[in-house]
Coordinates of C-alpha atoms in Angstrom, one line a residue:
Chain A
M1 CA 0.0 0.0 0.0
Q2 CA 2.9 2.3 0.7
Q3 CA 3.9 2.6 -2.9
L4 CA 0.5 4.1 -3.9
S5 CA 0.0 7.8 -3.4
Q6 CA -2.4 8.7 -0.6
P7 CA -5.5 9.6 -2.8
M8 CA -5.2 6.3 -4.6
A9 CA -4.8 4.3 -1.5
D10 CA -7.8 6.1 0.2
S11 CA -9.9 5.6 -3.0
A12 CA -9.0 1.9 -2.9
I13 CA -10.2 1.7 0.8
M14 CA -13.4 3.6 -0.1
F15 CA -13.9 1.3 -3.1
R16 CA -13.7 -1.8 -0.9
R17 CA -16.3 -0.1 1.4
S18 CA -18.8 0.4 -1.5
L19 CA -18.3 -3.2 -2.6
V20 CA -19.2 -4.4 0.9
R21 CA -22.2 -2.1 1.0
M22 CA -23.3 -3.5 -2.4
R23 CA -23.1 -7.1 -1.0
R24 CA -24.9 -6.1 2.2
Y25 CA -27.7 -4.4 0.3
P26 CA -28.2 -6.6 -2.8
S27 CA -31.8 -5.6 -3.3
M28 CA -30.6 -2.3 -4.7
T29 CA -28.3 -3.9 -7.2
I30 CA -31.0 -6.4 -8.2
M31 CA -33.5 -3.6 -8.7
L32 CA -31.2 -1.5 -10.8
V33 CA -30.5 -4.5 -13.1
A34 CA -34.0 -5.8 -13.1
F35 CA -35.5 -2.6 -14.4
P36 CA -33.7 -2.6 -17.8
L37 CA -34.1 -6.4 -18.0
L38 CA -37.8 -6.0 -17.7
F39 CA -37.8 -3.5 -20.5
L40 CA -35.7 -5.8 -22.6
L41 CA -38.3 -8.6 -22.3
L42 CA -41.2 -6.1 -22.7
F43 CA -39.8 -4.6 -25.9
V44 CA -38.7 -7.9 -27.5
Y45 CA -41.7 -10.1 -26.6
V46 CA -44.6 -7.5 -26.5
F47 CA -43.6 -4.9 -29.0
G48 CA -40.8 -6.7 -30.9
G49 CA -42.8 -8.4 -33.6
T50 CA -44.5 -5.2 -34.7
L51 CA -41.6 -2.8 -34.2
G52 CA -39.3 -5.2 -36.0
A53 CA -41.6 -5.0 -39.0
G54 CA -41.3 -1.3 -39.0
L55 CA -37.4 -1.3 -39.2
P56 CA -36.0 -0.6 -42.7
G57 CA -36.3 -3.8 -44.6
G58 CA -38.1 -5.5 -41.7
T59 CA -40.6 -8.3 -41.8
A60 CA -43.5 -9.0 -39.3
G61 CA -43.6 -11.9 -36.8
A62 CA -40.7 -14.0 -35.5
D63 CA -38.1 -12.6 -38.0
G64 CA -39.1 -9.1 -37.1
R65 CA -38.8 -10.0 -33.4
S66 CA -35.2 -11.3 -33.8
D67 CA -34.3 -8.2 -35.9
Y68 CA -35.7 -6.0 -33.3
L69 CA -33.8 -7.8 -30.5
A70 CA -30.6 -6.9 -32.3
Y71 CA -31.8 -3.4 -32.8
V72 CA -32.9 -2.7 -29.3
T73 CA -30.3 -4.5 -27.2
P74 CA -27.7 -1.6 -27.3
A75 CA -30.4 0.8 -26.1
L76 CA -31.1 -1.4 -23.1
V77 CA -27.4 -1.9 -22.4
L78 CA -27.2 1.9 -22.1
M79 CA -30.3 2.0 -20.0
A80 CA -28.6 -0.4 -17.6
A81 CA -25.9 2.2 -17.2
A82 CA -28.4 4.9 -16.6
S83 CA -30.2 2.7 -14.1
A84 CA -26.9 2.0 -12.2
A85 CA -26.2 5.7 -12.2
Q86 CA -29.4 6.2 -10.4
G87 CA -28.1 3.9 -7.7
T88 CA -25.0 6.2 -7.4
A89 CA -27.1 9.2 -6.6
I90 CA -28.9 7.2 -4.0
S91 CA -25.8 5.9 -2.3
V92 CA -24.1 9.4 -2.3
A93 CA -27.2 10.9 -0.8
M94 CA -27.4 8.1 1.8
D95 CA -23.9 8.8 2.9
R96 CA -24.7 12.4 3.4
T97 CA -27.8 11.7 5.6
E98 CA -25.9 9.1 7.6
G99 CA -23.4 11.7 8.6
I100 CA -20.4 9.5 7.8
V101 CA -19.2 11.9 5.1
A102 CA -18.9 14.6 7.9
R103 CA -16.7 12.1 9.7
F104 CA -14.5 11.4 6.7
R105 CA -14.1 15.2 6.2
T106 CA -12.7 15.6 9.7
M107 CA -10.1 12.9 9.0
P108 CA -6.7 13.3 7.3
I109 CA -7.7 11.6 4.1
S110 CA -8.0 12.7 0.5
P111 CA -11.4 14.4 0.0
A112 CA -11.5 13.1 -3.6
S113 CA -11.3 9.5 -2.4
I114 CA -14.7 9.8 -0.7
L115 CA -16.4 10.4 -4.0
G116 CA -13.9 8.2 -5.9
G117 CA -15.0 5.2 -3.9
H118 CA -18.6 5.7 -5.0
V119 CA -17.6 6.2 -8.6
L120 CA -15.5 3.0 -8.7
G121 CA -18.2 1.0 -6.9
S122 CA -20.8 2.3 -9.3
L123 CA -18.6 1.5 -12.3
V124 CA -18.5 -2.1 -11.2
Q125 CA -22.3 -2.1 -10.7
S126 CA -22.8 -0.5 -14.1
L127 CA -20.6 -2.9 -16.0
L128 CA -22.3 -5.9 -14.2
G129 CA -25.7 -4.5 -15.2
M130 CA -24.7 -4.0 -18.9
G131 CA -23.1 -7.4 -19.0
T132 CA -26.2 -9.0 -17.7
I133 CA -28.4 -7.3 -20.3
L134 CA -26.0 -8.5 -23.1
L135 CA -25.9 -12.0 -21.7
V136 CA -29.7 -12.2 -21.5
A137 CA -30.0 -10.8 -25.0
V138 CA -27.7 -13.6 -26.2
L139 CA -29.8 -16.1 -24.4
L140 CA -32.8 -14.7 -26.2
G141 CA -31.1 -15.4 -29.5
F142 CA -29.0 -12.2 -30.2
R143 CA -25.8 -13.1 -32.0
P144 CA -23.2 -10.3 -31.8
A145 CA -20.7 -10.3 -34.7
A146 CA -17.9 -8.4 -33.0
D147 CA -14.3 -9.5 -33.2
P148 CA -12.0 -9.3 -30.1
A149 CA -10.8 -5.8 -31.0
Q150 CA -14.4 -4.7 -31.2
W151 CA -15.3 -6.3 -27.9
L152 CA -12.4 -4.5 -26.3
A153 CA -13.5 -1.2 -27.9
L154 CA -17.0 -1.9 -26.6
L155 CA -15.7 -2.5 -23.1
L156 CA -13.8 0.8 -23.3
L157 CA -16.8 2.7 -24.7
L158 CA -19.2 1.3 -22.0
T159 CA -16.7 2.0 -19.2
L160 CA -16.5 5.6 -20.5
V161 CA -20.3 5.9 -20.6
A162 CA -20.6 4.5 -17.1
A163 CA -17.9 6.8 -15.8
A164 CA -19.6 9.9 -17.4
L165 CA -23.1 9.0 -16.1
T166 CA -21.7 8.1 -12.6
W167 CA -19.9 11.5 -12.2
L168 CA -23.0 13.3 -13.3
T169 CA -25.2 11.4 -10.8
V170 CA -22.7 11.9 -8.0
A171 CA -23.4 15.6 -8.5
L172 CA -27.1 15.0 -8.5
G173 CA -26.8 12.9 -5.3
L174 CA -24.9 15.7 -3.6
L175 CA -27.4 18.2 -4.8
S176 CA -30.3 16.3 -3.2
R177 CA -31.5 17.2 0.3
S178 CA -32.9 13.7 0.8
V179 CA -32.5 10.1 -0.4
E180 CA -36.0 10.3 -1.9
T181 CA -35.1 13.3 -4.1
A182 CA -31.8 11.6 -5.0
S183 CA -33.7 8.6 -6.3
N184 CA -36.0 10.7 -8.4
T185 CA -33.7 13.3 -9.9
P186 CA -31.8 11.0 -12.3
T187 CA -35.0 9.6 -13.8
F188 CA -34.5 11.7 -16.9
L189 CA -31.5 9.5 -17.7
M190 CA -33.9 6.6 -18.0
I191 CA -36.2 8.6 -20.3
L192 CA -33.5 10.0 -22.6
P193 CA -32.7 6.6 -24.3
F194 CA -36.4 6.5 -25.5
L195 CA -35.9 9.8 -27.2
S196 CA -33.0 8.5 -29.3
S197 CA -32.4 6.1 -32.1
G198 CA -32.3 3.3 -29.5
F199 CA -35.9 2.0 -29.8
V200 CA -37.0 3.2 -33.2
P201 CA -35.2 4.9 -36.1
T202 CA -35.2 8.7 -35.7
E203 CA -36.7 9.1 -39.2
S204 CA -40.0 7.8 -37.9
M205 CA -40.3 10.6 -35.4
P206 CA -41.9 14.1 -35.9
A207 CA -39.4 16.7 -37.2
G208 CA -38.6 18.5 -33.8
L209 CA -38.3 15.3 -31.9
S210 CA -36.2 13.6 -34.6
W211 CA -33.8 16.6 -34.5
F212 CA -33.5 16.2 -30.8
A213 CA -33.0 12.5 -31.0
E214 CA -30.3 12.8 -33.6
H215 CA -28.3 15.3 -31.5
Q216 CA -28.7 14.1 -28.0
P217 CA -25.7 12.2 -26.4
F218 CA -27.4 8.9 -26.0
T219 CA -27.8 8.5 -29.8
P220 CA -24.1 8.2 -30.6
M221 CA -23.5 6.1 -27.5
I222 CA -26.2 3.6 -28.5
E223 CA -25.3 3.6 -32.2
G224 CA -21.6 3.2 -31.4
T225 CA -22.5 0.1 -29.3
R226 CA -24.8 -1.2 -32.0
D227 CA -22.1 -0.8 -34.7
L228 CA -19.5 -2.6 -32.6
L229 CA -21.8 -5.4 -31.7
A230 CA -22.6 -5.8 -35.4
G231 CA -18.9 -6.0 -36.1
Q232 CA -18.5 -2.6 -37.7
W233 CA -16.2 0.3 -37.0
D234 CA -17.8 3.8 -37.3
W235 CA -15.2 6.1 -36.1
N236 CA -17.3 9.2 -36.5
T237 CA -20.0 7.8 -34.2
L238 CA -17.5 6.4 -31.7
G239 CA -15.6 9.7 -31.6
L240 CA -18.8 11.6 -31.0
A241 CA -19.9 9.2 -28.3
A242 CA -16.4 9.4 -26.6
G243 CA -16.5 13.2 -26.8
W244 CA -19.9 13.4 -25.2
C245 CA -18.7 11.1 -22.4
V246 CA -15.6 13.1 -21.7
L247 CA -17.7 16.3 -21.7
I248 CA -20.3 14.9 -19.3
M249 CA -17.6 13.4 -17.1
I250 CA -15.8 16.7 -16.8
V251 CA -18.9 18.7 -16.1
G252 CA -20.1 16.0 -13.5
Y253 CA -16.7 15.9 -11.9
L254 CA -16.3 19.7 -11.5
W255 CA -19.9 20.1 -10.4
S256 CA -19.5 17.3 -7.8
R257 CA -16.3 18.8 -6.6
S258 CA -17.8 22.2 -6.0
L259 CA -20.9 20.8 -4.3
F260 CA -18.7 18.6 -2.1
R261 CA -16.7 21.6 -0.9
R262 CA -19.9 23.4 0.1
P263 CA -19.9 23.5 3.9
V264 CA -22.2 21.1 5.7
V265 CA -24.7 23.2 7.5
Q266 CA -26.9 21.4 10.0
Chain B
M1 CA 7.7 17.7 24.8
P2 CA 7.7 21.3 23.5
E3 CA 4.0 21.2 22.6
N4 CA 3.1 20.8 26.3
N5 CA 3.3 24.5 26.9
Q6 CA 1.0 25.5 24.1
P7 CA -2.7 25.2 24.6
A8 CA -4.4 22.3 22.7
I9 CA -7.2 24.7 21.6
D10 CA -6.7 28.4 21.1
I11 CA -9.6 30.6 19.8
T12 CA -9.4 34.3 19.5
G13 CA -12.0 36.7 18.2
L14 CA -14.0 34.0 16.4
T15 CA -17.1 35.2 14.5
K16 CA -19.4 33.3 12.2
A17 CA -22.6 34.2 10.5
F18 CA -25.0 32.2 8.3
G19 CA -26.5 34.8 6.0
D20 CA -28.0 37.5 8.3
H21 CA -27.9 35.3 11.3
Q22 CA -24.8 36.1 13.5
V23 CA -24.1 32.8 15.2
L24 CA -20.8 33.5 16.9
C25 CA -20.0 37.1 18.0
G26 CA -16.4 37.1 19.1
I27 CA -15.4 33.9 20.9
D28 CA -12.2 33.7 22.9
L29 CA -11.4 30.4 24.4
T30 CA -8.2 28.6 25.4
V31 CA -8.1 24.9 26.5
P32 CA -4.8 23.8 28.0
T33 CA -3.4 20.4 26.8
G34 CA -4.7 17.5 28.8
T35 CA -7.8 19.2 30.2
V36 CA -11.5 18.9 29.7
C37 CA -13.5 22.0 28.7
A38 CA -17.3 21.9 28.6
L39 CA -19.2 24.3 26.3
L40 CA -22.5 24.7 28.1
G41 CA -25.4 26.4 26.4
P42 CA -29.0 26.1 25.3
N43 CA -29.9 25.0 21.7
G44 CA -28.9 27.5 19.1
A45 CA -26.2 29.1 21.3
G46 CA -23.5 28.2 18.7
K47 CA -22.0 25.2 20.3
T48 CA -22.1 23.0 17.3
T49 CA -20.8 25.8 15.1
I50 CA -17.7 26.1 17.2
V51 CA -17.1 22.4 17.0
N52 CA -17.6 22.4 13.3
I53 CA -15.1 25.2 12.9
L54 CA -12.6 23.4 15.1
A55 CA -13.1 20.2 13.1
T56 CA -12.4 22.1 9.8
L57 CA -16.0 21.5 8.5
L58 CA -16.7 25.2 8.5
T59 CA -14.5 28.2 8.0
P60 CA -14.5 31.1 10.4
D61 CA -15.6 34.6 9.2
A62 CA -13.0 36.3 11.4
G63 CA -10.6 35.5 14.2
T64 CA -8.0 32.8 14.6
V65 CA -8.6 29.2 15.6
R66 CA -5.6 27.0 16.4
V67 CA -5.6 23.3 17.4
T68 CA -2.3 21.9 18.7
G69 CA -0.8 25.1 17.3
H70 CA -2.1 24.6 13.8
D71 CA -4.4 27.0 12.1
V72 CA -7.7 25.4 11.1
V73 CA -7.9 27.4 7.8
A74 CA -4.2 27.5 6.7
D75 CA -3.2 24.1 8.0
G76 CA -6.4 22.0 8.0
S77 CA -4.8 18.7 7.2
A78 CA -2.4 19.0 10.2
V79 CA -5.4 19.7 12.4
R80 CA -7.3 16.7 11.0
A81 CA -4.4 14.5 11.8
A82 CA -4.5 15.5 15.5
I83 CA -8.2 15.5 16.2
G84 CA -11.1 13.1 16.6
V85 CA -14.8 14.2 16.3
T86 CA -18.0 12.6 17.5
G87 CA -21.0 14.7 16.4
Q88 CA -24.5 14.8 17.5
F89 CA -25.7 12.6 14.7
S90 CA -24.0 9.2 14.6
A91 CA -21.4 8.9 11.9
V92 CA -21.4 5.2 11.4
D93 CA -21.9 3.2 8.2
G94 CA -25.2 1.3 8.9
L95 CA -24.5 -1.3 6.2
L96 CA -21.1 -2.3 7.6
T97 CA -20.8 -4.3 10.8
G98 CA -19.4 -2.7 13.9
A99 CA -16.0 -4.4 13.4
E100 CA -16.0 -3.3 9.7
N101 CA -16.7 0.3 10.6
L102 CA -13.7 0.2 13.0
R103 CA -11.5 -1.5 10.5
L104 CA -12.4 1.1 7.9
M105 CA -11.1 3.8 10.3
A106 CA -7.9 1.7 10.9
D107 CA -7.3 1.4 7.2
L108 CA -7.9 5.0 6.5
R109 CA -5.4 6.0 9.2
R110 CA -2.9 3.4 7.9
L111 CA -2.5 1.5 11.1
G112 CA -1.4 -1.6 9.2
R113 CA -2.9 -5.0 9.2
V114 CA -1.6 -6.3 12.5
E115 CA -1.8 -3.1 14.5
G116 CA -5.2 -2.3 13.0
R117 CA -6.6 -5.6 14.0
R118 CA -5.1 -5.3 17.5
R119 CA -6.6 -1.8 18.0
V120 CA -10.0 -2.8 16.7
D121 CA -10.1 -5.8 19.1
E122 CA -9.0 -3.5 22.0
L123 CA -11.8 -1.0 21.3
V124 CA -14.4 -3.7 20.8
D125 CA -13.6 -5.0 24.3
R126 CA -13.2 -1.6 25.9
F127 CA -16.6 -0.4 24.6
D128 CA -18.3 -3.7 25.4
L129 CA -19.3 -4.3 21.7
R130 CA -18.0 -7.9 21.5
G131 CA -21.5 -9.5 21.0
A132 CA -22.5 -6.9 18.4
A133 CA -19.3 -6.5 16.4
G134 CA -20.4 -8.8 13.7
K135 CA -23.8 -7.3 13.2
P136 CA -24.6 -4.3 10.8
A137 CA -24.5 -1.0 12.7
S138 CA -28.0 -0.2 11.5
T139 CA -29.3 -2.8 13.9
Y140 CA -27.7 -1.2 16.9
S141 CA -29.6 0.7 19.6
G142 CA -29.0 4.4 20.1
G143 CA -26.6 3.9 22.9
M144 CA -24.6 1.2 21.1
K145 CA -24.4 3.3 18.0
R146 CA -23.0 6.2 20.0
K147 CA -20.4 3.9 21.6
L148 CA -19.4 2.6 18.2
D149 CA -19.2 6.2 16.9
L150 CA -16.9 7.1 19.8
A151 CA -14.8 4.0 19.3
M152 CA -14.4 4.8 15.6
T153 CA -13.2 8.3 16.6
L154 CA -10.6 6.8 19.0
V155 CA -9.1 4.2 16.5
A156 CA -6.3 6.7 15.6
R157 CA -5.7 7.8 19.2
P158 CA -6.5 11.5 18.6
R159 CA -4.7 14.0 21.0
V160 CA -7.6 16.4 20.9
L161 CA -11.2 15.2 21.0
F162 CA -14.4 17.1 20.2
L163 CA -17.5 15.6 21.5
D164 CA -20.7 17.4 20.4
E165 CA -23.5 16.5 22.9
P166 CA -22.1 13.0 23.4
T167 CA -24.9 11.9 25.7
T168 CA -27.9 13.6 24.2
G169 CA -30.7 11.1 23.8
L170 CA -28.9 8.3 25.7
D171 CA -30.4 6.3 28.6
P172 CA -28.9 6.9 32.1
R173 CA -26.7 3.8 31.9
S174 CA -25.2 4.6 28.5
R175 CA -24.6 8.2 29.7
R176 CA -22.5 6.7 32.6
D177 CA -20.6 4.5 30.1
V178 CA -19.7 7.6 28.0
W179 CA -18.7 9.5 31.1
D180 CA -16.4 6.7 32.2
I181 CA -14.8 6.6 28.7
V182 CA -14.2 10.4 28.8
R183 CA -12.6 10.1 32.2
S184 CA -10.3 7.3 31.1
L185 CA -9.3 9.3 28.0
V186 CA -8.4 12.3 30.2
Q187 CA -6.1 10.0 32.2
D188 CA -4.3 9.1 28.9
G189 CA -3.6 12.8 28.4
V190 CA -6.2 13.5 25.7
T191 CA -7.6 17.1 25.6
I192 CA -11.4 17.2 25.3
L193 CA -13.8 19.9 24.3
L194 CA -17.4 18.7 24.9
T195 CA -20.6 20.5 24.4
T196 CA -23.6 19.8 26.5
Q197 CA -27.0 21.0 27.6
Y198 CA -26.7 19.0 30.8
L199 CA -25.3 20.9 33.8
D200 CA -24.5 17.9 35.8
E201 CA -22.5 16.5 32.9
A202 CA -20.3 19.6 32.7
D203 CA -20.0 19.6 36.5
R204 CA -18.8 16.0 36.6
L205 CA -16.5 15.9 33.6
A206 CA -15.0 19.3 33.0
D207 CA -12.0 21.2 34.5
Q208 CA -13.3 24.4 32.9
V209 CA -16.9 25.3 31.9
A210 CA -17.6 28.0 29.3
V211 CA -21.2 29.2 29.3
L212 CA -22.3 30.0 25.8
T213 CA -25.4 31.9 25.0
G214 CA -26.4 33.9 21.9
G215 CA -23.0 33.4 20.4
R216 CA -21.0 34.8 23.3
I217 CA -19.2 33.2 26.2
V218 CA -20.8 34.8 29.3
A219 CA -18.7 33.0 31.8
H220 CA -15.6 30.7 31.8
D221 CA -14.3 29.2 34.9
E222 CA -13.9 26.0 37.0
P223 CA -17.3 24.6 37.9
A224 CA -16.8 25.2 41.6
R225 CA -15.9 28.9 41.0
L226 CA -18.8 29.4 38.7
K227 CA -21.1 28.2 41.4
Q228 CA -19.8 31.0 43.6
L229 CA -21.2 33.5 41.1
V230 CA -24.6 32.8 42.6
P231 CA -25.4 33.5 46.2
G232 CA -24.4 31.0 48.8
G233 CA -26.9 28.3 48.6
R234 CA -29.9 27.5 50.7
I235 CA -30.8 26.1 54.1
R236 CA -33.9 24.0 54.8
L237 CA -35.1 24.0 58.4
Q238 CA -37.7 21.4 59.5
F239 CA -39.6 22.0 62.8
A240 CA -41.5 19.6 64.9
H241 CA -44.6 21.8 65.1
P242 CA -46.2 23.8 62.3
G243 CA -46.9 26.5 64.8
A244 CA -43.2 27.2 65.1
L245 CA -42.9 28.5 61.5
A246 CA -44.1 32.1 61.9
G247 CA -41.8 32.7 64.9
A248 CA -38.8 31.1 63.1
R249 CA -39.3 33.3 60.1
R250 CA -39.2 36.4 62.4
T251 CA -36.0 35.0 64.0
V252 CA -34.3 34.5 60.6
A253 CA -35.1 38.1 59.7
D254 CA -33.9 39.3 63.1
V255 CA -30.5 37.4 63.0
W256 CA -29.7 37.7 59.3
G257 CA -31.4 40.9 58.4
D258 CA -32.7 41.2 54.9
T259 CA -32.7 37.8 53.4
R260 CA -34.7 36.1 50.8
D261 CA -37.4 33.6 51.9
H262 CA -37.7 30.9 49.3
P263 CA -41.2 29.4 48.8
V264 CA -41.1 25.8 49.9
D265 CA -41.6 23.2 47.2
P266 CA -44.5 21.2 48.7
E267 CA -43.4 18.0 46.8
T268 CA -40.0 17.8 48.5
A269 CA -41.2 19.2 51.9
G270 CA -44.0 16.7 52.4
D271 CA -46.4 17.6 55.3
T272 CA -43.7 18.8 57.7
A273 CA -43.2 22.4 58.9
T274 CA -40.5 23.4 56.6
L275 CA -38.7 26.7 55.9
D276 CA -36.3 27.3 53.0
V277 CA -34.1 30.3 53.3
E278 CA -31.2 31.6 51.2
L279 CA -27.9 31.6 53.1
P280 CA -25.9 34.8 53.5
V281 CA -22.8 35.0 51.4
A282 CA -20.4 36.4 54.0
D283 CA -19.4 34.2 57.0
T284 CA -21.9 31.5 56.1
V285 CA -20.9 29.1 58.9
G286 CA -21.0 31.8 61.6
A287 CA -24.3 33.0 60.4
L288 CA -25.7 29.5 60.5
R289 CA -24.4 28.8 64.0
R290 CA -25.9 32.1 65.3
L291 CA -29.3 31.3 63.8
L292 CA -29.5 27.8 65.2
D293 CA -28.3 29.0 68.6
R294 CA -31.0 31.7 68.7
L295 CA -33.8 29.3 67.6
D296 CA -32.6 26.9 70.4
D297 CA -32.7 29.7 73.0
Q298 CA -36.2 30.6 72.0
G299 CA -37.4 27.1 72.5
T300 CA -38.1 26.4 68.8
P301 CA -36.1 23.2 68.4
V302 CA -35.1 22.4 64.8
R303 CA -35.7 18.8 64.0
Q304 CA -33.6 18.7 60.8
V305 CA -31.2 21.0 58.9
E306 CA -30.3 20.5 55.3
V307 CA -27.8 22.8 53.4
T308 CA -27.7 22.8 49.6
A309 CA -24.8 24.4 47.7
P310 CA -25.8 26.2 44.5
D311 CA -25.7 24.0 41.5
L312 CA -24.8 24.8 37.9
D313 CA -28.5 25.1 37.2
D314 CA -28.6 28.2 39.3
V315 CA -25.5 29.5 37.6
F316 CA -26.8 28.7 34.2
F317 CA -30.1 30.5 34.7
A318 CA -28.5 33.4 36.4
L319 CA -26.1 33.9 33.5
T320 CA -28.4 33.1 30.6
D321 CA -31.7 34.6 31.7
P322 CA -31.7 38.1 30.3
S323 CA -33.9 39.5 33.1
V324 CA -31.4 38.2 35.7
R325 CA -28.4 39.4 33.9
K326 CA -29.6 43.0 33.7
A327 CA -30.2 43.1 37.4

């Protein structure tokens, strides 16, 4: 441990703490993964046949359903990241109400590590959630065509997405005055994937909405994921997705930092 | 030990406002190393604000605040390395077990695996948490949570300890446990600043008591000397016959001159003939002897005499009640 610098070592201890907390409170992790999973089943088995027929070159029935499974899986992978991010806001807010953050702040430890522990813990939760969705999609018949390099790129992209959403929701968690607010504020992250090219092609939307869907950050993230899973490289989309992620991460990080420095007034 | 000469806590001219609300209006307070200082005051007096500033959670508006010689603003990390804080609201992780909470503190303070485990074991025994150490802290009772909280604060052996209302909301037995712990810490040479609303707590634990009200320290002294600020206590005389009361009252006025006659609390007096009188401040013993002699001479035998010294309650009300202070 001595060779690590202090913030790194403190973050590692805080990360261990959030892993223990996750294990102690599994219902939260399960709920966060169950939500996008439920949507996956709903969209594939209830809407899939019809929606698949509406895809460019799509056919109705079982073929449509399997086409739609491939189309919608990336959106639900991203929704799993959004869902996990909601958990981050809750655990950050829980810490504040428990008063343990005030204790940490009176100790000679790196202040960044307190939030860093949450972020690392949530990254793990997020990647587990996204992995579960992909695994279930494969069980339902989805066959990714990615080669090892594309799988690696996908892992990088999804980690970046998870980090961006996590830092953003750390700020939202710090902003909340109660745990209840913290669990409600990030709901927009669950809505945004619907207003993207994730569930239906943007061309089928009315003009204003379609413009929004084409330009909002979830669209390049979802399309980048879809391309990589289909075994294609689309550097423009990937670059745009990475750019959005870095931007959201920086904004979320700076926002969290300034909120965290705000004095605790009781 | 060069640091022994300098006070553990040194506050001069400290002010703090939240918006328009002036919480602290010029606090000066020095706590010598190895002593216990109690900040006594009603809710909203500014006790917690002082603790939060000392703990580097809040920054002062003006004035200097030093802990073990380090400035809380300029050298916050040196202050944090020396202090331990237990606040009013328990700062434990409810999802972790008691032992895990303690080990987290040991890890964050880099005690090392062996020393950390030894220290955690020692504190679990000292705080009588052995049976509960493996259970999540959220299942603990209020008293146990407070004990765990205090144990977590002590993992790193702080030299200066801030306890913000450490016994508020605890049952009498847990209060006594906390008091015992505080006393044993003092024996180890720890400096303690504690805030309390309980006068007996300040009386029992503190070397110095600072009475805080409306953001100012209105008195700061040893508990015994503070008690001298209010007149010399009371005497309760009990007579065999109710008929003796009126004569006795005249005798008191005759011997002691102008003195205040306290109304007798019927609950404590029962149905006996009881007279409560304030003792004169000068030559209390002589005055008492003269009064009892005279009553004896007059054939009004006193069945029982009870003298009560003024307690901190009297001091507190005398100092914090605006109507009394003006007088």
